[in-house]
Amino acid sequence: MELNRNGAAVVGVDDYFQRSLEAGKFVIPRCEDCGRPHFYPRILCPHCGSANLRWVEPSGRGTVHSTTVVHRRNDETYNVALVDLDEGPRLMTNVTGIEPAAVRIGMPVVAVVGKAAGAGPLLTFEPGEER
């Protein structure tokens, strides 16, 4: 993976993100020029177009922006949620540790790096403390 002068990945950003999750770390890119973080990982800042990015560990705290429950044919249910990180970016995820239908808009959540059954690392969220 090629890095820029700040140690940020300029190619292979998806690979870097996955390797960080494998190491148990949740990281997101932040632009060193405009100061804004973003998600999903990209090689250019979506806010100002700069390639001057640095990987940072966000607080992991966020708020559920939107949620839905998915029902599978085998009666398995899970939720899909949009979570707004306290740092600003919004990402699609699952909220675990709670019944899928109990996830609510405005609910505080906290990031958890774990493993998906039979797969690699996975970023999910769990209910957090009221702020």
PDB file of N, CA and C in Angstrom, residues 8-66:
ATOM      1  N   ALA A   8      -1.037   8.447   5.364  1.00  0.00           N
ATOM      2  CA  ALA A   8      -2.373   8.008   4.963  1.00  0.00           C
ATOM      3  C   ALA A   8      -2.280   7.192   3.677  1.00  0.00           C
ATOM      4  N   ALA A   9      -3.128   6.204   3.579  1.00  0.00           N
ATOM      5  CA  ALA A   9      -3.144   5.373   2.376  1.00  0.00           C
ATOM      6  C   ALA A   9      -3.684   6.181   1.204  1.00  0.00           C
ATOM      7  N   VAL A  10      -2.990   6.125   0.076  1.00  0.00           N
ATOM      8  CA  VAL A  10      -3.473   6.796  -1.125  1.00  0.00           C
ATOM      9  C   VAL A  10      -3.949   5.779  -2.150  1.00  0.00           C
ATOM     10  N   VAL A  11      -3.617   4.531  -1.990  1.00  0.00           N
ATOM     11  CA  VAL A  11      -4.181   3.448  -2.780  1.00  0.00           C
ATOM     12  C   VAL A  11      -4.507   2.328  -1.819  1.00  0.00           C
ATOM     13  N   GLY A  12      -5.457   1.519  -2.163  1.00  0.00           N
ATOM     14  CA  GLY A  12      -5.810   0.404  -1.306  1.00  0.00           C
ATOM     15  C   GLY A  12      -6.519   0.813  -0.030  1.00  0.00           C
ATOM     16  N   VAL A  13      -7.338   1.875  -0.087  1.00  0.00           N
ATOM     17  CA  VAL A  13      -7.993   2.354   1.129  1.00  0.00           C
ATOM     18  C   VAL A  13      -8.952   1.313   1.706  1.00  0.00           C
ATOM     19  N   ASP A  14      -9.646   0.572   0.862  1.00  0.00           N
ATOM     20  CA  ASP A  14     -10.533  -0.482   1.370  1.00  0.00           C
ATOM     21  C   ASP A  14      -9.721  -1.540   2.097  1.00  0.00           C
ATOM     22  N   ASP A  15      -8.573  -1.886   1.527  1.00  0.00           N
ATOM     23  CA  ASP A  15      -7.683  -2.868   2.123  1.00  0.00           C
ATOM     24  C   ASP A  15      -7.181  -2.376   3.481  1.00  0.00           C
ATOM     25  N   TYR A  16      -6.786  -1.115   3.571  1.00  0.00           N
ATOM     26  CA  TYR A  16      -6.303  -0.548   4.826  1.00  0.00           C
ATOM     27  C   TYR A  16      -7.404  -0.567   5.882  1.00  0.00           C
ATOM     28  N   PHE A  17      -8.611  -0.195   5.488  1.00  0.00           N
ATOM     29  CA  PHE A  17      -9.743  -0.198   6.415  1.00  0.00           C
ATOM     30  C   PHE A  17      -9.981  -1.608   6.944  1.00  0.00           C
ATOM     31  N   GLN A  18      -9.997  -2.601   6.059  1.00  0.00           N
ATOM     32  CA  GLN A  18     -10.217  -3.991   6.480  1.00  0.00           C
ATOM     33  C   GLN A  18      -9.096  -4.490   7.393  1.00  0.00           C
ATOM     34  N   ARG A  19      -7.855  -4.155   7.074  1.00  0.00           N
ATOM     35  CA  ARG A  19      -6.731  -4.571   7.926  1.00  0.00           C
ATOM     36  C   ARG A  19      -6.826  -3.943   9.306  1.00  0.00           C
ATOM     37  N   SER A  20      -7.285  -2.708   9.361  1.00  0.00           N
ATOM     38  CA  SER A  20      -7.467  -2.047  10.654  1.00  0.00           C
ATOM     39  C   SER A  20      -8.539  -2.759  11.471  1.00  0.00           C
ATOM     40  N   LEU A  21      -9.646  -3.124  10.824  1.00  0.00           N
ATOM     41  CA  LEU A  21     -10.688  -3.875  11.523  1.00  0.00           C
ATOM     42  C   LEU A  21     -10.144  -5.206  12.028  1.00  0.00           C
ATOM     43  N   GLU A  22      -9.338  -5.890  11.205  1.00  0.00           N
ATOM     44  CA  GLU A  22      -8.734  -7.161  11.629  1.00  0.00           C
ATOM     45  C   GLU A  22      -7.874  -6.973  12.873  1.00  0.00           C
ATOM     46  N   ALA A  23      -7.259  -5.811  13.012  1.00  0.00           N
ATOM     47  CA  ALA A  23      -6.440  -5.501  14.180  1.00  0.00           C
ATOM     48  C   ALA A  23      -7.286  -4.973  15.337  1.00  0.00           C
ATOM     49  N   GLY A  24      -8.617  -4.934  15.151  1.00  0.00           N
ATOM     50  CA  GLY A  24      -9.519  -4.477  16.207  1.00  0.00           C
ATOM     51  C   GLY A  24      -9.682  -2.981  16.289  1.00  0.00           C
ATOM     52  N   LYS A  25      -9.255  -2.253  15.243  1.00  0.00           N
ATOM     53  CA  LYS A  25      -9.345  -0.797  15.241  1.00  0.00           C
ATOM     54  C   LYS A  25     -10.344  -0.310  14.193  1.00  0.00           C
ATOM     55  N   PHE A  26     -11.175   0.643  14.584  1.00  0.00           N
ATOM     56  CA  PHE A  26     -12.098   1.321  13.682  1.00  0.00           C
ATOM     57  C   PHE A  26     -11.454   2.652  13.318  1.00  0.00           C
ATOM     58  N   VAL A  27     -11.179   2.846  12.034  1.00  0.00           N
ATOM     59  CA  VAL A  27     -10.548   4.083  11.563  1.00  0.00           C
ATOM     60  C   VAL A  27     -11.356   4.665  10.410  1.00  0.00           C
ATOM     61  N   ILE A  28     -11.271   5.979  10.273  1.00  0.00           N
ATOM     62  CA  ILE A  28     -11.893   6.671   9.146  1.00  0.00           C
ATOM     63  C   ILE A  28     -10.898   7.707   8.622  1.00  0.00           C
ATOM     64  N   PRO A  29     -11.006   8.076   7.341  1.00  0.00           N
ATOM     65  CA  PRO A  29     -10.123   9.122   6.814  1.00  0.00           C
ATOM     66  C   PRO A  29     -10.608  10.515   7.233  1.00  0.00           C
ATOM     67  N   ARG A  30      -9.643  11.383   7.539  1.00  0.00           N
ATOM     68  CA  ARG A  30      -9.932  12.793   7.818  1.00  0.00           C
ATOM     69  C   ARG A  30      -9.025  13.637   6.941  1.00  0.00           C
ATOM     70  N   CYS A  31      -9.596  14.644   6.334  1.00  0.00           N
ATOM     71  CA  CYS A  31      -8.844  15.542   5.452  1.00  0.00           C
ATOM     72  C   CYS A  31      -7.994  16.498   6.292  1.00  0.00           C
ATOM     73  N   GLU A  32      -6.716  16.551   5.978  1.00  0.00           N
ATOM     74  CA  GLU A  32      -5.815  17.465   6.681  1.00  0.00           C
ATOM     75  C   GLU A  32      -5.963  18.905   6.190  1.00  0.00           C
ATOM     76  N   ASP A  33      -6.612  19.108   5.025  1.00  0.00           N
ATOM     77  CA  ASP A  33      -6.784  20.458   4.495  1.00  0.00           C
ATOM     78  C   ASP A  33      -8.062  21.122   5.012  1.00  0.00           C
ATOM     79  N   CYS A  34      -9.200  20.425   4.935  1.00  0.00           N
ATOM     80  CA  CYS A  34     -10.456  21.033   5.408  1.00  0.00           C
ATOM     81  C   CYS A  34     -10.852  20.553   6.801  1.00  0.00           C
ATOM     82  N   GLY A  35     -10.171  19.502   7.309  1.00  0.00           N
ATOM     83  CA  GLY A  35     -10.424  19.035   8.662  1.00  0.00           C
ATOM     84  C   GLY A  35     -11.627  18.128   8.826  1.00  0.00           C
ATOM     85  N   ARG A  36     -12.291  17.786   7.735  1.00  0.00           N
ATOM     86  CA  ARG A  36     -13.522  17.000   7.845  1.00  0.00           C
ATOM     87  C   ARG A  36     -13.264  15.511   7.629  1.00  0.00           C
ATOM     88  N   PRO A  37     -13.811  14.662   8.501  1.00  0.00           N
ATOM     89  CA  PRO A  37     -13.713  13.217   8.292  1.00  0.00           C
ATOM     90  C   PRO A  37     -14.784  12.764   7.307  1.00  0.00           C
ATOM     91  N   HIS A  38     -14.581  11.579   6.732  1.00  0.00           N
ATOM     92  CA  HIS A  38     -15.608  11.033   5.839  1.00  0.00           C
ATOM     93  C   HIS A  38     -15.621   9.511   5.927  1.00  0.00           C
ATOM     94  N   PHE A  39     -16.699   8.955   5.483  1.00  0.00           N
ATOM     95  CA  PHE A  39     -16.850   7.514   5.382  1.00  0.00           C
ATOM     96  C   PHE A  39     -17.811   7.286   4.237  1.00  0.00           C
ATOM     97  N   TYR A  40     -17.524   6.456   3.397  1.00  0.00           N
ATOM     98  CA  TYR A  40     -16.663   5.314   3.242  1.00  0.00           C
ATOM     99  C   TYR A  40     -15.266   5.785   2.839  1.00  0.00           C
ATOM    100  N   PRO A  41     -14.235   4.966   3.084  1.00  0.00           N
ATOM    101  CA  PRO A  41     -12.875   5.372   2.735  1.00  0.00           C
ATOM    102  C   PRO A  41     -12.704   5.618   1.233  1.00  0.00           C
ATOM    103  N   ARG A  42     -12.072   6.761   0.905  1.00  0.00           N
ATOM    104  CA  ARG A  42     -11.768   7.149  -0.476  1.00  0.00           C
ATOM    105  C   ARG A  42     -10.383   7.775  -0.507  1.00  0.00           C
ATOM    106  N   ILE A  43      -9.828   7.910  -1.685  1.00  0.00           N
ATOM    107  CA  ILE A  43      -8.486   8.490  -1.790  1.00  0.00           C
ATOM    108  C   ILE A  43      -8.515  10.013  -1.902  1.00  0.00           C
ATOM    109  N   LEU A  44      -9.698  10.592  -2.127  1.00  0.00           N
ATOM    110  CA  LEU A  44      -9.849  12.043  -2.175  1.00  0.00           C
ATOM    111  C   LEU A  44     -10.946  12.469  -1.216  1.00  0.00           C
ATOM    112  N   CYS A  45     -10.772  13.606  -0.595  1.00  0.00           N
ATOM    113  CA  CYS A  45     -11.792  14.152   0.305  1.00  0.00           C
ATOM    114  C   CYS A  45     -13.041  14.499  -0.507  1.00  0.00           C
ATOM    115  N   PRO A  46     -14.216  13.976  -0.112  1.00  0.00           N
ATOM    116  CA  PRO A  46     -15.431  14.295  -0.857  1.00  0.00           C
ATOM    117  C   PRO A  46     -15.921  15.726  -0.606  1.00  0.00           C
ATOM    118  N   HIS A  47     -15.335  16.412   0.385  1.00  0.00           N
ATOM    119  CA  HIS A  47     -15.760  17.764   0.725  1.00  0.00           C
ATOM    120  C   HIS A  47     -14.971  18.824  -0.041  1.00  0.00           C
ATOM    121  N   CYS A  48     -13.635  18.611  -0.174  1.00  0.00           N
ATOM    122  CA  CYS A  48     -12.816  19.641  -0.824  1.00  0.00           C
ATOM    123  C   CYS A  48     -11.943  19.102  -1.959  1.00  0.00           C
ATOM    124  N   GLY A  49     -11.909  17.788  -2.148  1.00  0.00           N
ATOM    125  CA  GLY A  49     -11.142  17.195  -3.241  1.00  0.00           C
ATOM    126  C   GLY A  49      -9.675  16.948  -2.945  1.00  0.00           C
ATOM    127  N   SER A  50      -9.231  17.253  -1.745  1.00  0.00           N
ATOM    128  CA  SER A  50      -7.826  17.082  -1.387  1.00  0.00           C
ATOM    129  C   SER A  50      -7.460  15.601  -1.255  1.00  0.00           C
ATOM    130  N   ALA A  51      -6.200  15.294  -1.562  1.00  0.00           N
ATOM    131  CA  ALA A  51      -5.668  13.943  -1.350  1.00  0.00           C
ATOM    132  C   ALA A  51      -4.866  13.889  -0.055  1.00  0.00           C
ATOM    133  N   ASN A  52      -4.866  14.971   0.708  1.00  0.00           N
ATOM    134  CA  ASN A  52      -4.097  15.068   1.948  1.00  0.00           C
ATOM    135  C   ASN A  52      -4.934  14.514   3.108  1.00  0.00           C
ATOM    136  N   LEU A  53      -4.979  13.181   3.198  1.00  0.00           N
ATOM    137  CA  LEU A  53      -5.831  12.501   4.176  1.00  0.00           C
ATOM    138  C   LEU A  53      -4.997  11.792   5.225  1.00  0.00           C
ATOM    139  N   ARG A  54      -5.576  11.629   6.403  1.00  0.00           N
ATOM    140  CA  ARG A  54      -4.946  10.887   7.483  1.00  0.00           C
ATOM    141  C   ARG A  54      -6.005   9.975   8.112  1.00  0.00           C
ATOM    142  N   TRP A  55      -5.592   8.761   8.458  1.00  0.00           N
ATOM    143  CA  TRP A  55      -6.494   7.830   9.136  1.00  0.00           C
ATOM    144  C   TRP A  55      -6.558   8.201  10.610  1.00  0.00           C
ATOM    145  N   VAL A  56      -7.768   8.293  11.152  1.00  0.00           N
ATOM    146  CA  VAL A  56      -7.966   8.617  12.567  1.00  0.00           C
ATOM    147  C   VAL A  56      -8.955   7.629  13.173  1.00  0.00           C
ATOM    148  N   GLU A  57      -8.841   7.433  14.476  1.00  0.00           N
ATOM    149  CA  GLU A  57      -9.816   6.608  15.191  1.00  0.00           C
ATOM    150  C   GLU A  57     -10.913   7.526  15.722  1.00  0.00           C
ATOM    151  N   PRO A  58     -12.146   7.363  15.239  1.00  0.00           N
ATOM    152  CA  PRO A  58     -13.243   8.179  15.774  1.00  0.00           C
ATOM    153  C   PRO A  58     -13.600   7.715  17.177  1.00  0.00           C
ATOM    154  N   SER A  59     -14.435   8.475  17.845  1.00  0.00           N
ATOM    155  CA  SER A  59     -14.864   8.118  19.207  1.00  0.00           C
ATOM    156  C   SER A  59     -15.626   6.795  19.226  1.00  0.00           C
ATOM    157  N   GLY A  60     -16.247   6.460  18.098  1.00  0.00           N
ATOM    158  CA  GLY A  60     -17.068   5.253  18.046  1.00  0.00           C
ATOM    159  C   GLY A  60     -18.501   5.503  18.481  1.00  0.00           C
ATOM    160  N   ARG A  61     -18.781   6.696  18.965  1.00  0.00           N
ATOM    161  CA  ARG A  61     -20.143   7.028  19.390  1.00  0.00           C
ATOM    162  C   ARG A  61     -20.928   7.603  18.223  1.00  0.00           C
ATOM    163  N   GLY A  62     -22.221   7.310  18.221  1.00  0.00           N
ATOM    164  CA  GLY A  62     -23.073   7.822  17.169  1.00  0.00           C
ATOM    165  C   GLY A  62     -24.536   7.776  17.562  1.00  0.00           C
ATOM    166  N   THR A  63     -25.379   8.126  16.593  1.00  0.00           N
ATOM    167  CA  THR A  63     -26.823   8.172  16.799  1.00  0.00           C
ATOM    168  C   THR A  63     -27.502   7.525  15.601  1.00  0.00           C
ATOM    169  N   VAL A  64     -28.511   6.704  15.873  1.00  0.00           N
ATOM    170  CA  VAL A  64     -29.254   6.061  14.780  1.00  0.00           C
ATOM    171  C   VAL A  64     -30.044   7.140  14.038  1.00  0.00           C
ATOM    172  N   HIS A  65     -29.777   7.255  12.750  1.00  0.00           N
ATOM    173  CA  HIS A  65     -30.475   8.211  11.885  1.00  0.00           C
ATOM    174  C   HIS A  65     -31.724   7.572  11.278  1.00  0.00           C
ATOM    175  N   SER A  66     -31.604   6.302  10.920  1.00  0.00           N
ATOM    176  CA  SER A  66     -32.695   5.576  10.268  1.00  0.00           C
ATOM    177  C   SER A  66     -32.493   4.087  10.521  1.00  0.00           C
TER     178      SER A  66
END
